[in-house]
């Protein structure tokens, strides 16, 4: 029996991938927030989940440590800019873990004037490639400072004039007296597939990708997760005919049901 390994990171991506797996009839048997296990079994004996750092998901999939993975577009862009994504196939936008990459500054920093006057800006970020491309396209000179976390602290301590970070509700910025001044790009999570797995191990995966999944599908109410469904543009009817837009449930179902 061929084992399928799915790489996920803890947090939003794991939480928002679970309903897709459940829709495919797959229960993940442990909660990675509570368990120290890095390989988690599922109710399907040939499907397992490996828990890796978000930034490592593309690497695991690219080099065959996992057949499939779910990763944010931000992570994918940074990964391919640094390493070149040669063994990765990126077939599906799962439309989960949605957020945006934005520029934020202290509320008392006049960003517009600084840009207009051609000032050189100190920008702290984990997303150095995205930030470099964005400011280069605007013709703004920047000194990029690479950070690995708590980006919001950088303008507050004088380390940087601005940050480039993920924003979802905007609450973290607000709590730290920062304001969003530019929206660089919208982000959602992608299903990525190892190219060798796609060709050799799971020819079924190719069928899934080639067909496209932009139509609506009907799913049973007990797996429809009303709030998510509505956010995704689906419709909860409380019956066996809840509709999922974009066919994400079907996409994942098709991968695992074959
Ligand atoms: P929020 O307060 O909702 O705007 O969320 C901002 C914080 O959550 C920042 O620290 C972001 O780095 C993080 N964040 C927001 N969206 C995501 C996401 N989709 N994936 C990972 N981290 C995120």
XYZ file of N, CA and C and ligand atoms in Angstrom:
797
model
N 0.842 -1.194 0.000
C 0.000 0.000 0.000
C 0.887 1.258 0.000
N 0.604 2.182 -0.901
C 1.383 3.418 -0.978
C 0.943 4.380 0.123
N 1.923 4.873 0.861
C 1.586 5.839 1.913
C 1.662 7.259 1.352
N 0.683 8.057 1.678
C 0.693 9.470 1.290
C 1.028 10.294 2.531
N 2.050 11.136 2.403
C 2.462 11.980 3.530
C 2.098 13.430 3.218
N 1.379 14.040 4.153
C 0.938 15.423 3.995
C 1.657 16.293 5.028
N 2.365 17.317 4.573
C 3.075 18.220 5.492
C 2.199 19.414 5.841
N 2.029 19.648 7.142
C 1.239 20.785 7.616
C 2.009 21.496 8.719
N 1.732 22.783 8.879
C 2.295 23.499 10.027
C 1.186 23.723 11.043
N 1.594 23.851 12.304
C 0.615 24.072 13.372
C -0.032 25.441 13.210
N -1.182 25.614 13.832
C -1.826 26.931 13.813
C -2.902 27.013 12.750
N -2.991 28.195 12.151
C -4.118 28.439 11.231
C -4.179 27.447 10.097
N -3.029 27.127 9.506
C -3.069 26.224 8.348
C -3.560 24.847 8.770
N -3.053 24.345 9.892
C -3.524 23.036 10.371
C -5.030 23.113 10.655
N -5.425 24.128 11.409
C -6.840 24.236 11.815
C -7.772 24.336 10.607
N -7.337 25.070 9.601
C -8.232 25.286 8.467
C -8.140 24.171 7.417
N -7.093 23.322 7.531
C -7.017 22.172 6.620
C -7.859 21.009 7.150
N -8.033 20.965 8.490
C -8.785 19.851 9.086
C -10.168 19.631 8.469
N -10.975 20.702 8.293
C -12.291 20.465 7.686
C -12.205 19.892 6.277
N -11.144 20.268 5.545
C -10.992 19.722 4.188
C -10.709 18.228 4.267
N -9.866 17.856 5.231
C -9.566 16.427 5.396
C -10.812 15.683 5.866
N -11.546 16.310 6.788
C -12.754 15.659 7.295
C -13.762 15.467 6.180
N -13.827 16.446 5.307
C -14.744 16.315 4.167
C -14.339 15.159 3.272
N -13.051 14.830 3.317
C -12.561 13.692 2.530
C -12.643 12.395 3.340
N -13.263 12.469 4.516
C -13.421 11.270 5.344
C -12.168 10.923 6.127
N -11.289 11.898 6.326
C -10.029 11.628 7.030
C -10.002 12.379 8.350
N -9.873 11.630 9.437
C -9.730 12.252 10.757
C -8.264 12.214 11.131
N -7.721 13.342 11.542
C -6.347 13.362 12.053
C -6.438 12.945 13.516
N -5.644 11.932 13.911
C -5.924 11.264 15.181
C -5.359 11.965 16.417
N -4.479 12.967 16.232
C -3.989 13.698 17.402
C -3.913 15.178 17.122
N -3.982 15.945 18.196
C -3.886 17.395 18.083
C -2.416 17.790 18.267
N -1.791 18.383 17.254
C -0.359 18.695 17.377
C -0.065 19.723 18.468
N -1.097 20.487 18.886
C -0.874 21.458 19.968
C -0.705 20.737 21.301
N -1.234 19.512 21.388
C -1.164 18.789 22.662
C -0.155 17.658 22.630
N 0.116 17.146 21.441
C 1.007 15.995 21.335
C 2.393 16.469 20.912
N 3.405 15.742 21.323
C 4.759 16.089 20.884
C 5.142 15.305 19.633
N 4.226 14.446 19.197
C 4.530 13.631 18.007
C 4.628 14.517 16.770
N 5.582 14.213 15.926
C 5.740 14.987 14.691
C 5.121 14.271 13.500
N 4.882 12.961 13.681
C 4.173 12.215 12.629
C 2.855 11.760 13.233
N 1.779 12.198 12.635
C 0.461 11.923 13.206
C -0.325 11.032 12.255
N -0.863 9.969 12.828
C -1.645 9.041 12.013
C -3.027 9.638 11.743
N -3.666 9.104 10.736
C -5.052 9.506 10.452
C -5.928 8.262 10.431
N -7.212 8.480 10.288
C -8.135 7.343 10.246
C -7.913 6.502 8.988
N -7.166 7.029 8.033
C -6.799 6.242 6.838
C -5.377 5.737 7.029
N -5.216 4.417 7.021
C -3.897 3.862 7.352
C -2.816 4.289 6.366
N -3.191 4.636 5.150
C -2.161 5.016 4.172
C -1.965 6.533 4.068
N -2.577 7.288 4.965
C -2.383 8.741 4.950
C -1.844 9.174 6.309
N -0.707 9.879 6.303
C -0.182 10.407 7.557
C 0.141 11.881 7.395
N 0.171 12.565 8.533
C 0.450 13.997 8.529
C 1.779 14.216 9.241
N 2.671 15.010 8.642
C 3.893 15.382 9.355
C 3.784 16.866 9.718
N 4.168 17.180 10.939
C 4.070 18.560 11.437
C 5.449 19.205 11.330
N 5.534 20.244 10.504
C 6.817 20.920 10.296
C 6.614 22.430 10.440
N 7.696 23.139 10.569
C 7.597 24.612 10.597
C 7.008 25.106 9.285
N 6.246 26.192 9.358
C 5.583 26.698 8.141
C 6.592 26.904 7.009
N 7.762 27.454 7.347
C 8.738 27.754 6.287
C 9.403 26.496 5.736
N 9.246 25.365 6.436
C 9.855 24.121 5.959
C 8.912 23.295 5.073
N 7.633 23.658 5.022
C 6.682 22.849 4.228
C 7.130 22.734 2.765
N 7.479 23.862 2.087
C 7.905 23.719 0.681
C 9.143 22.834 0.534
N 10.051 22.927 1.486
C 11.274 22.119 1.416
C 10.944 20.633 1.539
N 10.097 20.288 2.499
C 9.710 18.876 2.659
C 9.071 18.332 1.386
N 8.196 19.124 0.800
C 7.488 18.636 -0.392
C 8.436 18.615 -1.591
N 9.254 19.640 -1.707
C 10.158 19.710 -2.863
C 11.111 18.520 -2.903
N 11.632 18.146 -1.740
C 12.628 17.070 -1.719
C 12.032 15.700 -1.375
N 10.709 15.592 -1.356
C 10.077 14.281 -1.231
C 9.930 13.777 0.195
N 10.193 14.624 1.201
C 9.929 14.227 2.585
C 8.435 14.132 2.834
N 7.686 14.801 1.981
C 6.222 14.700 1.999
C 5.748 14.733 0.550
N 4.622 14.083 0.290
C 4.081 14.087 -1.078
C 3.303 15.363 -1.353
N 2.626 15.828 -0.306
C 1.770 17.003 -0.432
C 2.017 17.909 0.758
N 1.669 19.169 0.609
C 1.762 20.080 1.748
C 0.796 21.221 1.558
N 0.521 21.907 2.647
C -0.300 23.110 2.562
C 0.543 24.256 3.097
N 0.682 25.297 2.287
C 1.588 26.375 2.655
C 1.076 27.713 2.129
N 1.372 28.776 2.850
C 0.924 30.104 2.434
C 1.684 30.577 1.208
N 1.016 31.410 0.413
C 1.667 31.965 -0.780
C 2.909 32.770 -0.383
N 2.856 33.452 0.766
C 4.001 34.225 1.262
C 5.227 33.326 1.433
N 5.010 32.175 2.054
C 6.096 31.221 2.291
C 6.616 30.666 0.969
N 5.688 30.397 0.054
C 6.092 29.846 -1.252
C 6.944 30.845 -2.032
N 6.538 32.106 -2.012
C 7.285 33.121 -2.758
C 8.686 33.269 -2.175
N 8.766 33.339 -0.855
C 10.088 33.483 -0.230
C 10.954 32.251 -0.503
N 10.336 31.077 -0.443
C 11.068 29.829 -0.682
C 11.619 29.791 -2.099
N 10.767 30.118 -3.068
C 11.253 29.987 -4.444
C 12.248 31.087 -4.790
N 12.109 32.272 -4.149
C 13.086 33.332 -4.409
C 14.455 32.927 -3.864
N 14.460 32.217 -2.737
C 15.741 31.832 -2.133
C 16.332 30.582 -2.765
N 15.490 29.619 -3.047
C 16.007 28.305 -3.445
C 15.631 27.900 -4.860
N 14.656 28.572 -5.442
C 14.151 28.120 -6.740
C 13.344 26.851 -6.522
N 12.059 26.883 -6.844
C 11.219 25.716 -6.539
C 11.200 24.779 -7.728
N 12.099 23.810 -7.741
C 12.209 22.953 -8.911
C 11.324 21.710 -8.822
N 11.111 21.197 -7.611
C 10.370 19.938 -7.502
C 8.969 20.106 -6.965
N 8.451 21.329 -7.089
C 7.149 21.609 -6.484
C 6.104 21.890 -7.539
N 4.967 21.298 -7.389
C 3.848 21.605 -8.259
C 2.797 22.281 -7.394
N 2.199 23.346 -7.897
C 1.331 24.170 -7.065
C -0.066 24.244 -7.676
N -0.833 23.166 -7.514
C -2.053 23.075 -8.302
C -3.259 23.826 -7.778
N -3.364 24.004 -6.486
C -4.649 24.477 -5.963
C -4.512 25.595 -4.958
N -5.316 26.622 -5.144
C -5.455 27.650 -4.120
C -6.589 27.190 -3.212
N -6.262 26.810 -1.996
C -7.285 26.273 -1.094
C -8.137 27.380 -0.472
N -7.716 28.626 -0.661
C -8.472 29.780 -0.140
C -8.618 29.747 1.378
N -7.683 29.121 2.060
C -7.728 29.120 3.532
C -6.592 29.989 4.062
N -6.633 30.264 5.372
C -5.612 31.093 6.045
C -5.374 32.379 5.258
N -6.459 33.018 4.885
C -6.342 34.234 4.058
C -5.867 35.414 4.896
N -5.019 36.190 4.321
C -4.523 37.407 4.964
C -3.855 38.241 3.882
N -3.062 39.233 4.258
C -2.366 40.030 3.259
C -0.976 40.376 3.768
N -0.082 40.660 2.848
C 1.228 41.184 3.238
C 1.153 42.689 3.103
N 1.463 43.398 4.185
C 1.316 44.852 4.175
C 2.539 45.536 4.753
N 2.619 46.837 4.466
C 3.617 47.695 5.105
C 2.910 48.410 6.247
N 3.545 48.426 7.416
C 2.966 49.144 8.556
C 4.045 49.996 9.209
N 3.597 51.099 9.791
C 4.524 52.032 10.465
C 3.884 52.504 11.772
N 4.680 53.183 12.611
C 4.112 53.807 13.809
C 3.103 54.866 13.393
N 2.064 55.013 14.193
C 1.002 55.967 13.844
C 1.561 57.374 13.654
N 2.674 57.712 14.336
C 3.209 59.078 14.235
C 4.304 59.210 13.164
N 4.479 58.177 12.339
C 5.500 58.252 11.279
C 4.822 58.627 9.964
N 5.304 59.690 9.326
C 4.670 60.156 8.089
C 5.283 59.417 6.888
N 4.724 58.255 6.626
C 5.250 57.370 5.582
C 5.144 58.020 4.200
N 3.976 58.615 3.923
C 3.744 59.190 2.577
C 4.794 60.253 2.269
N 5.075 61.110 3.241
C 6.061 62.172 3.015
C 7.459 61.580 2.857
N 7.783 60.603 3.689
C 9.108 59.969 3.605
C 9.324 59.370 2.213
N 8.279 58.732 1.681
C 8.378 58.128 0.343
C 8.492 59.229 -0.720
N 7.648 60.251 -0.583
C 7.648 61.333 -1.567
C 9.001 62.056 -1.610
N 9.603 62.202 -0.443
C 10.879 62.926 -0.377
C 12.081 62.048 -0.726
N 11.819 60.776 -1.003
C 12.905 59.870 -1.388
C 13.807 59.483 -0.223
N 13.258 59.519 1.003
C 14.061 59.117 2.167
C 14.418 57.637 2.075
N 15.523 57.287 2.666
C 15.910 55.878 2.736
C 15.237 55.282 3.971
N 14.484 54.199 3.774
C 13.711 53.633 4.886
C 14.361 52.367 5.421
N 14.305 52.234 6.755
C 14.734 50.967 7.363
C 13.479 50.098 7.518
N 13.509 48.928 6.908
C 12.316 48.075 6.899
C 12.656 46.716 7.506
N 11.959 46.369 8.575
C 12.185 45.064 9.219
C 11.147 44.067 8.720
N 11.583 42.875 8.394
C 10.655 41.873 7.877
C 11.255 40.483 7.858
N 10.344 39.526 7.842
C 10.722 38.132 7.596
C 10.688 37.882 6.090
N 9.956 38.788 5.364
C 9.706 38.574 3.927
C 10.621 39.462 3.100
N 11.905 39.157 3.145
C 12.869 40.071 2.513
C 12.723 40.108 0.990
N 12.391 39.007 0.387
C 12.271 38.997 -1.085
C 11.042 39.773 -1.546
N 9.926 39.531 -0.850
C 8.698 40.254 -1.194
C 8.919 41.747 -0.977
N 9.531 42.116 0.156
C 9.752 43.531 0.478
C 10.718 44.163 -0.532
N 11.792 43.461 -0.860
C 12.780 44.027 -1.800
C 12.112 44.329 -3.143
N 11.358 43.361 -3.655
C 10.700 43.545 -4.958
C 9.694 44.691 -4.907
N 8.947 44.755 -3.812
C 7.905 45.779 -3.705
C 8.513 47.179 -3.695
N 9.520 47.388 -2.847
C 10.081 48.745 -2.748
C 10.903 49.089 -3.992
N 11.522 48.082 -4.604
C 12.274 48.347 -5.841
C 11.310 48.828 -6.921
N 10.149 48.176 -7.014
C 9.169 48.567 -8.035
C 8.652 49.990 -7.789
N 8.602 50.397 -6.519
C 8.143 51.761 -6.184
C 9.261 52.787 -6.300
N 10.488 52.298 -6.454
C 11.628 53.210 -6.519
C 12.002 53.779 -5.160
N 11.662 53.059 -4.091
C 11.994 53.520 -2.737
C 13.260 52.790 -2.268
N 14.216 53.559 -1.763
C 15.451 52.930 -1.267
C 15.217 52.416 0.144
N 15.571 51.169 0.370
C 15.349 50.599 1.712
C 16.578 49.839 2.189
N 16.766 49.860 3.511
C 17.695 48.926 4.151
C 16.817 47.866 4.798
N 16.973 46.622 4.345
C 16.120 45.560 4.886
C 16.800 44.916 6.090
N 16.008 44.731 7.138
C 16.511 44.085 8.353
C 15.720 42.795 8.522
N 16.419 41.679 8.438
C 15.706 40.391 8.517
C 15.404 40.044 9.974
N 14.123 39.797 10.245
C 13.715 39.329 11.577
C 12.970 38.013 11.418
N 12.864 37.268 12.500
C 12.184 35.971 12.440
C 10.858 35.970 13.204
N 10.577 37.041 13.936
C 9.306 37.102 14.663
C 9.120 38.462 15.309
N 7.947 38.671 15.888
C 7.601 39.920 16.590
C 8.034 41.160 15.820
N 7.699 41.189 14.566
C 8.074 42.309 13.697
C 7.563 43.641 14.247
N 6.377 43.590 14.907
C 5.728 44.829 15.380
C 6.633 45.628 16.317
N 7.546 44.934 16.953
C 8.425 45.579 17.923
C 9.433 46.516 17.249
N 9.772 46.240 16.015
C 10.874 46.959 15.368
C 10.635 48.473 15.270
N 9.459 48.938 14.816
C 9.261 50.398 14.774
C 9.133 50.995 16.172
N 8.661 50.199 17.120
C 8.438 50.729 18.474
C 9.747 50.955 19.214
N 10.771 50.212 18.834
C 12.061 50.322 19.526
C 13.062 51.158 18.735
N 12.658 51.617 17.546
C 13.579 52.407 16.729
C 14.482 51.557 15.848
N 14.260 50.245 15.852
C 15.067 49.373 14.986
C 14.766 49.655 13.511
N 13.502 49.972 13.226
C 13.113 50.187 11.821
C 12.062 51.281 11.721
N 11.917 51.863 10.513
C 10.855 52.839 10.264
C 9.543 52.123 9.939
N 9.673 50.962 9.306
C 8.475 50.272 8.810
C 8.683 48.769 8.930
N 7.574 48.036 8.879
C 7.666 46.570 8.811
C 6.869 46.089 7.601
N 7.238 44.922 7.130
C 6.424 44.220 6.133
C 6.030 42.909 6.786
N 4.717 42.729 6.988
C 4.268 41.546 7.734
C 2.880 41.128 7.270
N 2.463 39.955 7.760
C 1.108 39.478 7.472
C 0.116 40.222 8.351
N -0.991 40.597 7.750
C -2.076 41.226 8.497
C -3.352 40.464 8.173
N -4.097 40.169 9.223
C -5.371 39.500 8.978
C -6.499 40.425 9.436
N -6.765 40.486 10.726
C -7.810 41.399 11.217
C -7.276 42.808 11.428
N -5.967 42.944 11.583
C -5.372 44.250 11.894
C -5.264 44.503 13.393
N -5.742 43.559 14.203
C -5.749 43.765 15.660
C -4.343 43.844 16.254
N -3.427 43.049 15.725
C -2.060 43.059 16.271
C -1.414 44.421 16.013
N -1.617 44.960 14.817
C -1.065 46.288 14.516
C -1.666 47.321 15.471
N -2.992 47.271 15.601
C -3.680 48.252 16.444
C -3.194 48.186 17.887
N -3.032 46.971 18.379
C -2.596 46.797 19.773
C -1.204 47.365 19.999
N -0.447 47.526 18.922
C 0.922 48.043 19.045
C 1.074 49.432 18.421
N -0.036 50.131 18.303
C -0.056 51.512 17.775
C 0.625 51.625 16.410
N 0.412 50.620 15.580
C 0.946 50.676 14.219
C -0.220 50.821 13.247
N 0.068 51.413 12.082
C -0.983 51.545 11.069
C -0.498 50.944 9.747
N -1.459 50.342 9.048
C -1.166 49.733 7.753
C -1.148 50.849 6.711
N -0.045 50.984 5.966
C 0.027 52.078 4.994
C 0.052 51.591 3.545
N 0.387 50.337 3.338
C 0.354 49.795 1.976
C 0.003 48.313 2.045
N -0.811 47.893 1.092
C -1.165 46.483 0.986
C -0.355 45.928 -0.179
N 0.543 45.007 0.095
C 1.431 44.517 -0.976
C 0.775 43.397 -1.785
N 0.238 42.421 -1.112
C -0.442 41.336 -1.851
C -1.379 40.550 -0.937
N -2.392 39.948 -1.559
C -3.291 39.067 -0.816
C -2.684 37.673 -0.764
N -2.896 37.027 0.367
C -2.286 35.714 0.608
C -3.375 34.696 0.930
N -3.188 33.472 0.427
C -4.011 32.350 0.881
C -3.117 31.123 0.815
N -3.607 30.010 1.318
C -2.743 28.819 1.338
C -2.950 27.956 0.099
N -1.878 27.341 -0.327
C -1.860 26.514 -1.545
C -1.575 25.069 -1.188
N -2.184 24.182 -1.961
C -1.793 22.775 -1.894
C -0.595 22.622 -2.818
N 0.525 22.150 -2.284
C 1.687 21.914 -3.142
C 1.960 20.418 -3.199
N 2.442 19.979 -4.335
C 2.626 18.549 -4.558
C 4.039 18.313 -5.084
N 4.679 17.282 -4.584
C 5.993 16.903 -5.093
C 5.838 16.395 -6.518
N 6.696 16.890 -7.423
C 6.509 16.541 -8.837
C 6.704 15.060 -9.105
N 7.643 14.443 -8.367
C 7.866 13.002 -8.574
C 6.657 12.219 -8.074
N 6.116 12.623 -6.924
C 4.922 11.944 -6.399
C 3.791 12.065 -7.403
N 3.709 13.244 -7.985
C 2.636 13.512 -8.940
C 2.740 12.556 -10.126
N 3.964 12.343 -10.600
C 4.135 11.519 -11.798
C 4.111 10.028 -11.460
N 4.804 9.642 -10.401
C 5.052 8.226 -10.172
C 4.156 7.612 -9.107
N 4.127 8.271 -7.973
C 3.480 7.627 -6.826
C 1.969 7.757 -6.876
N 1.518 8.905 -7.303
C 0.078 9.147 -7.276
C -0.407 9.699 -8.611
N -0.468 8.868 -9.620
C -0.993 9.393 -10.881
C -2.382 9.997 -10.687
N -3.059 9.534 -9.657
C -4.400 10.062 -9.389
C -4.369 11.546 -9.100
N -3.266 12.017 -8.523
C -3.190 13.435 -8.167
C -3.262 14.294 -9.428
N -2.643 13.809 -10.499
C -2.649 14.581 -11.746
C -4.085 14.774 -12.256
N -4.858 13.702 -12.171
C -6.246 13.799 -12.615
C -6.976 14.881 -11.844
N -6.710 14.924 -10.590
C -7.350 15.913 -9.724
C -7.020 17.331 -10.172
N -5.745 17.551 -10.491
C -5.308 18.893 -10.841
C -5.816 19.284 -12.223
N -5.734 18.341 -13.158
C -6.093 18.649 -14.533
C -7.556 19.041 -14.678
N -8.394 18.479 -13.821
C -9.813 18.737 -13.982
C -10.224 20.141 -13.548
N -9.450 20.727 -12.641
C -9.842 22.046 -12.139
C -10.982 21.883 -11.157
N -11.071 22.744 -10.176
C -12.086 22.561 -9.144
C -12.783 23.854 -8.824
N -13.236 24.507 -9.867
C -13.822 25.814 -9.619
C -15.346 25.783 -9.544
N -15.910 24.610 -9.711
C -17.363 24.536 -9.617
C -17.779 24.278 -8.168
N -19.058 24.334 -7.941
C -19.546 24.081 -6.590
C -19.798 22.596 -6.392
N -19.686 22.156 -5.165
C -20.005 20.759 -4.862
C -20.978 20.731 -3.693
N -21.707 19.655 -3.596
C -22.644 19.492 -2.492
C -22.019 18.594 -1.441
N -22.134 19.011 -0.204
C -21.642 18.141 0.863
C -22.687 18.046 1.960
N -22.526 17.040 2.780
C -23.489 16.816 3.848
C -23.319 17.861 4.955
N -24.414 18.248 5.591
C -24.383 19.310 6.600
C -23.443 18.979 7.759
N -23.334 17.703 8.133
C -22.525 17.393 9.313
C -21.039 17.671 9.105
N -20.621 17.901 7.883
C -19.226 18.282 7.674
C -19.099 19.672 7.047
N -20.160 20.438 7.071
C -20.083 21.693 6.311
C -19.455 22.852 7.093
N -19.359 22.756 8.425
C -18.694 23.804 9.214
C -19.199 25.179 8.805
N -20.430 25.432 9.185
C -21.169 26.578 8.655
C -20.350 27.863 8.539
N -19.651 28.223 9.603
C -18.987 29.530 9.569
C -17.925 29.575 8.474
N -17.186 28.507 8.347
C -16.145 28.503 7.313
C -16.768 28.493 5.931
N -17.825 27.698 5.812
C -18.485 27.578 4.522
C -18.950 28.942 4.025
N -19.543 29.693 4.927
C -20.068 30.999 4.550
C -18.905 31.921 4.182
N -17.825 31.835 4.974
C -16.671 32.688 4.678
C -16.089 32.355 3.306
N -16.165 31.096 2.938
C -15.615 30.683 1.650
C -16.572 30.968 0.494
N -17.729 31.500 0.794
C -18.679 31.771 -0.271
C -19.598 30.602 -0.555
N -19.671 29.638 0.361
C -20.585 28.512 0.189
C -21.932 28.838 0.815
N -22.819 27.865 0.846
C -24.129 28.089 1.433
C -24.510 26.901 2.297
N -24.893 27.192 3.555
C -25.311 26.123 4.460
C -26.829 26.009 4.393
N -27.309 24.840 4.029
C -28.756 24.645 3.932
C -29.274 23.802 5.092
N -28.354 23.301 5.938
C -28.764 22.458 7.055
C -29.216 21.084 6.606
N -28.957 20.739 5.362
C -29.388 19.439 4.843
C -28.166 18.697 4.315
N -28.419 17.688 3.522
C -27.294 16.975 2.910
C -26.781 17.712 1.682
N -27.345 18.885 1.427
C -26.980 19.588 0.196
C -26.378 20.960 0.462
N -25.502 21.043 1.452
C -24.772 22.300 1.641
C -23.810 22.441 0.463
N -23.632 23.682 0.018
C -22.770 23.889 -1.150
C -21.427 24.466 -0.741
N -20.397 23.932 -1.306
C -19.064 24.492 -1.084
C -18.606 25.135 -2.382
N -18.323 26.427 -2.316
C -17.771 27.076 -3.508
C -16.344 26.609 -3.702
N -15.868 26.695 -4.889
C -14.474 26.409 -5.245
C -14.074 24.944 -5.137
N -14.950 24.111 -4.625
C -14.667 22.679 -4.648
C -13.465 22.237 -3.842
N -13.147 23.004 -2.790
C -11.959 22.614 -2.033
C -12.128 21.262 -1.369
N -13.313 21.043 -0.833
C -13.557 19.760 -0.184
C -13.366 18.639 -1.196
N -13.890 18.862 -2.384
C -13.790 17.830 -3.408
C -12.337 17.625 -3.844
N -11.598 18.701 -3.904
C -10.208 18.586 -4.307
C -9.460 17.667 -3.361
N -9.613 17.920 -2.091
C -8.896 17.100 -1.119
C -9.470 15.693 -1.121
N -10.775 15.593 -1.220
C -11.409 14.281 -1.279
C -10.824 13.460 -2.427
N -10.675 14.099 -3.559
C -10.209 13.369 -4.728
C -8.776 12.878 -4.539
N -7.973 13.651 -3.851
C -6.594 13.211 -3.612
C -6.591 11.931 -2.803
N -7.409 11.937 -1.752
C -7.293 10.843 -0.796
C -8.220 9.662 -1.078
N -9.242 9.879 -1.852
C -10.197 8.781 -2.058
C -9.697 7.782 -3.065
N -8.707 8.151 -3.868
C -8.268 7.231 -4.914
C -7.391 6.138 -4.360
P -4.095 40.035 12.932
O -3.910 40.606 14.325
O -5.359 39.235 12.795
O -3.973 41.105 11.861
O -2.931 38.983 12.674
C -1.611 39.431 12.587
C -0.664 38.466 13.217
O -0.985 37.143 12.881
C 0.740 38.728 12.724
O 1.651 38.425 13.743
C 0.865 37.789 11.545
O 2.202 37.402 11.333
C -0.041 36.630 11.964
N -0.830 36.097 10.837
C -1.927 36.666 10.298
N -2.425 35.897 9.320
C -1.640 34.819 9.242
C -1.623 33.658 8.409
N -2.526 33.453 7.450
N -0.651 32.751 8.604
C 0.270 32.947 9.571
N 0.328 34.022 10.375
C -0.616 34.953 10.220
